[in-house]
Short mmCIF file of C-alpha atoms and ligand atoms in Angstrom, two decimals:
data_model
loop_
_atom_site.label_atom_id
_atom_site.label_comp_id
_atom_site.label_asym_id
_atom_site.label_seq_id
_atom_site.Cartn_x
_atom_site.Cartn_y
_atom_site.Cartn_z
CA MET A 31 -171.23 1.06 51.75
CA SER A 32 -168.71 2.98 49.67
CA ALA A 33 -165.64 1.47 48.02
CA THR A 34 -162.14 2.21 49.23
CA PRO A 35 -159.53 3.28 46.71
CA LEU A 36 -157.21 0.40 47.63
CA ASP A 37 -156.00 -2.05 45.03
CA PRO A 38 -156.79 -5.72 45.72
CA ALA A 39 -153.18 -6.64 46.61
CA THR A 40 -152.99 -3.86 49.18
CA GLU A 41 -156.36 -4.86 50.61
CA THR A 42 -155.13 -8.43 51.00
CA ARG A 43 -151.93 -7.26 52.67
CA LEU A 44 -153.94 -5.13 55.09
CA VAL A 45 -156.38 -7.91 55.96
CA GLU A 46 -153.54 -10.39 56.54
CA ALA A 47 -151.82 -7.86 58.82
CA ALA A 48 -155.05 -7.43 60.80
CA LYS A 49 -155.27 -11.21 61.21
CA ARG A 50 -151.67 -11.34 62.45
CA ALA A 51 -152.38 -8.54 64.90
CA ALA A 52 -155.39 -10.39 66.28
CA GLU A 53 -153.10 -13.25 67.31
CA ARG A 54 -151.47 -10.86 69.79
CA ALA A 55 -154.73 -9.78 71.41
CA TYR A 56 -154.81 -9.95 75.21
CA VAL A 57 -158.41 -10.91 75.87
CA PRO A 58 -158.75 -13.05 79.02
CA TYR A 59 -162.19 -11.55 79.79
CA SER A 60 -164.04 -11.50 76.47
CA ASN A 61 -161.98 -14.04 74.53
CA PHE A 62 -162.87 -11.84 71.54
CA GLN A 63 -159.65 -11.31 69.58
CA VAL A 64 -159.62 -8.22 67.39
CA GLY A 65 -156.85 -7.15 65.05
CA ALA A 66 -156.43 -3.84 63.25
CA ALA A 67 -154.00 -2.85 60.52
CA LEU A 68 -153.39 0.78 59.66
CA LEU A 69 -152.00 1.57 56.23
CA LEU A 70 -149.71 4.61 55.99
CA SER A 71 -148.93 6.71 52.92
CA ASP A 72 -145.60 4.98 52.20
CA GLY A 73 -147.32 1.58 52.11
CA SER A 74 -146.15 0.54 55.56
CA ILE A 75 -148.64 -1.06 57.92
CA ILE A 76 -148.96 -0.68 61.68
CA GLU A 77 -150.71 -3.46 63.55
CA GLY A 78 -152.68 -3.29 66.78
CA ALA A 79 -154.71 -5.70 68.87
CA ASN A 80 -157.18 -5.24 71.70
CA ILE A 81 -155.70 -5.31 75.19
CA GLU A 82 -158.10 -5.95 78.07
CA ASN A 83 -157.75 -5.28 81.77
CA ALA A 84 -159.21 -6.63 85.02
CA SER A 85 -160.64 -3.14 85.37
CA TYR A 86 -162.74 -3.64 82.24
CA PRO A 87 -163.02 0.00 81.04
CA ALA A 88 -159.23 0.32 81.12
CA GLY A 89 -158.95 -1.98 78.12
CA ILE A 90 -158.21 -0.65 74.65
CA CYS A 91 -159.56 -1.67 71.27
CA ALA A 92 -157.39 -2.90 68.41
CA GLU A 93 -158.05 0.19 66.28
CA ARG A 94 -156.93 2.65 68.95
CA SER A 95 -153.92 0.44 69.75
CA ALA A 96 -152.79 0.67 66.13
CA ALA A 97 -153.47 4.40 65.88
CA ALA A 98 -151.61 5.10 69.13
CA ILE A 99 -148.56 3.20 67.89
CA ALA A 100 -148.59 5.15 64.62
CA ILE A 101 -148.92 8.52 66.33
CA ASN A 102 -146.10 7.64 68.70
CA GLN A 103 -143.94 6.95 65.66
CA ASP A 104 -144.82 10.46 64.47
CA ARG A 105 -147.02 9.02 61.72
CA ARG A 106 -150.43 10.58 61.16
CA ASP A 107 -150.61 9.90 57.43
CA PHE A 108 -153.38 7.33 57.75
CA VAL A 109 -154.56 5.91 54.42
CA ALA A 110 -156.90 3.08 55.47
CA ILE A 111 -157.60 0.71 58.35
CA ALA A 112 -158.71 -2.91 58.37
CA VAL A 113 -160.34 -4.53 61.39
CA ILE A 114 -161.16 -8.18 61.99
CA GLY A 115 -162.75 -10.08 64.85
CA PRO A 116 -162.84 -13.81 65.61
CA ARG A 117 -166.14 -14.55 63.85
CA ASP A 118 -167.32 -14.97 60.28
CA GLU A 119 -169.36 -11.78 60.56
CA PRO A 120 -167.37 -8.59 59.84
CA ILE A 121 -167.05 -6.20 62.77
CA THR A 122 -167.13 -2.42 62.69
CA PRO A 123 -165.10 -0.08 64.89
CA CYS A 124 -166.80 0.92 68.16
CA GLY A 125 -167.97 4.49 68.70
CA ILE A 126 -164.91 5.54 70.70
CA CYS A 127 -162.59 4.24 67.97
CA ARG A 128 -164.60 6.04 65.28
CA GLN A 129 -164.20 9.31 67.18
CA PHE A 130 -160.52 8.63 67.90
CA LEU A 131 -159.71 7.90 64.25
CA SER A 132 -161.74 10.86 62.97
CA GLU A 133 -159.34 13.18 64.78
CA PHE A 134 -156.60 12.19 62.32
CA ALA A 135 -158.50 11.15 59.20
CA LYS A 136 -162.14 12.20 58.91
CA THR A 137 -162.71 10.25 55.69
CA LEU A 138 -160.45 7.27 56.47
CA PRO A 139 -161.47 4.18 54.48
CA VAL A 140 -162.34 1.28 56.79
CA LEU A 141 -162.31 -2.38 55.80
CA CYS A 142 -164.60 -4.31 58.12
CA CYS A 143 -163.51 -7.91 57.71
CA GLY A 144 -165.02 -11.26 58.56
CA ARG A 145 -163.24 -14.58 58.99
CA ASP A 146 -165.29 -15.91 56.08
CA GLY A 147 -163.41 -13.54 53.78
CA ARG A 148 -166.11 -10.90 53.57
CA ILE A 149 -164.98 -7.29 53.47
CA GLN A 150 -167.40 -4.43 54.05
CA ARG A 151 -165.85 -1.27 52.69
CA THR A 152 -166.84 1.90 54.46
CA SER A 153 -165.24 5.01 55.93
CA ILE A 154 -165.05 6.94 59.17
CA ALA A 155 -167.12 9.69 57.52
CA GLU A 156 -169.85 7.16 56.85
CA LEU A 157 -169.56 5.47 60.24
CA LEU A 158 -169.53 8.69 62.25
CA PRO A 159 -171.57 11.46 60.68
CA GLY A 160 -171.41 14.65 62.70
CA ALA A 161 -168.19 13.74 64.48
CA PHE A 162 -167.14 16.14 67.21
CA ASP A 163 -164.00 17.93 66.04
CA ALA A 164 -161.53 20.65 66.93
CA GLU A 165 -163.63 23.30 65.13
CA ALA A 166 -166.38 22.78 67.66
CA LEU A 167 -164.00 23.89 70.40
CA GLY A 168 -163.82 27.34 68.77
N1 LIG B 40 -163.08 -4.45 70.37
C1 LIG B 40 -162.10 -3.98 69.53
O1 LIG B 40 -160.91 -4.16 69.78
N2 LIG B 40 -162.48 -3.32 68.42
C2 LIG B 40 -163.77 -3.16 68.01
O2 LIG B 40 -164.00 -2.57 66.97
C3 LIG B 40 -164.87 -3.71 68.82
C4 LIG B 40 -164.49 -4.25 70.14
C5 LIG B 40 -162.68 -5.21 71.55
C6 LIG B 40 -162.91 -4.55 72.87
C7 LIG B 40 -162.96 -5.76 73.79
O3 LIG B 40 -161.62 -6.12 74.13
C8 LIG B 40 -163.55 -6.87 72.94
O4 LIG B 40 -163.40 -6.43 71.60
C9 LIG B 40 -165.01 -7.16 73.24
O5 LIG B 40 -165.75 -6.00 73.20
#
């Protein structure tokens, strides 16, 4: 997996923010807390957690939560995103989140984090080759 251009201090800040976000997850059905932290170009970080629903498909992932908050603050200057689940093993964004994020940042660096401290550094471009985009709409 490719390296992100983030310095170690920024990476740490982003991972810690993702962990904080995970504490706010609403997950009565899966009990699988996920946190995401989206770094913006001015160094600010927007946090999001997964929010589930009794109608299961109505739930939203942590990554899309964070992105939706950013966009609603008129911020689309995504620099990187970190995601963390409740287990030692790093998790990667689901397919819907990959597509959702690619709309705003096709090459967005992604830090897939594990509770054991592991970080797998990848990108939306790597995770979603051949993403459907606005060009395809003609
Ligand atoms: N989930 C996320 O929030 N992000 C991911 O990248 C993978 C899955 C959530 C959705 C659901 O609330 C729970 O994790 C179990 O799938």
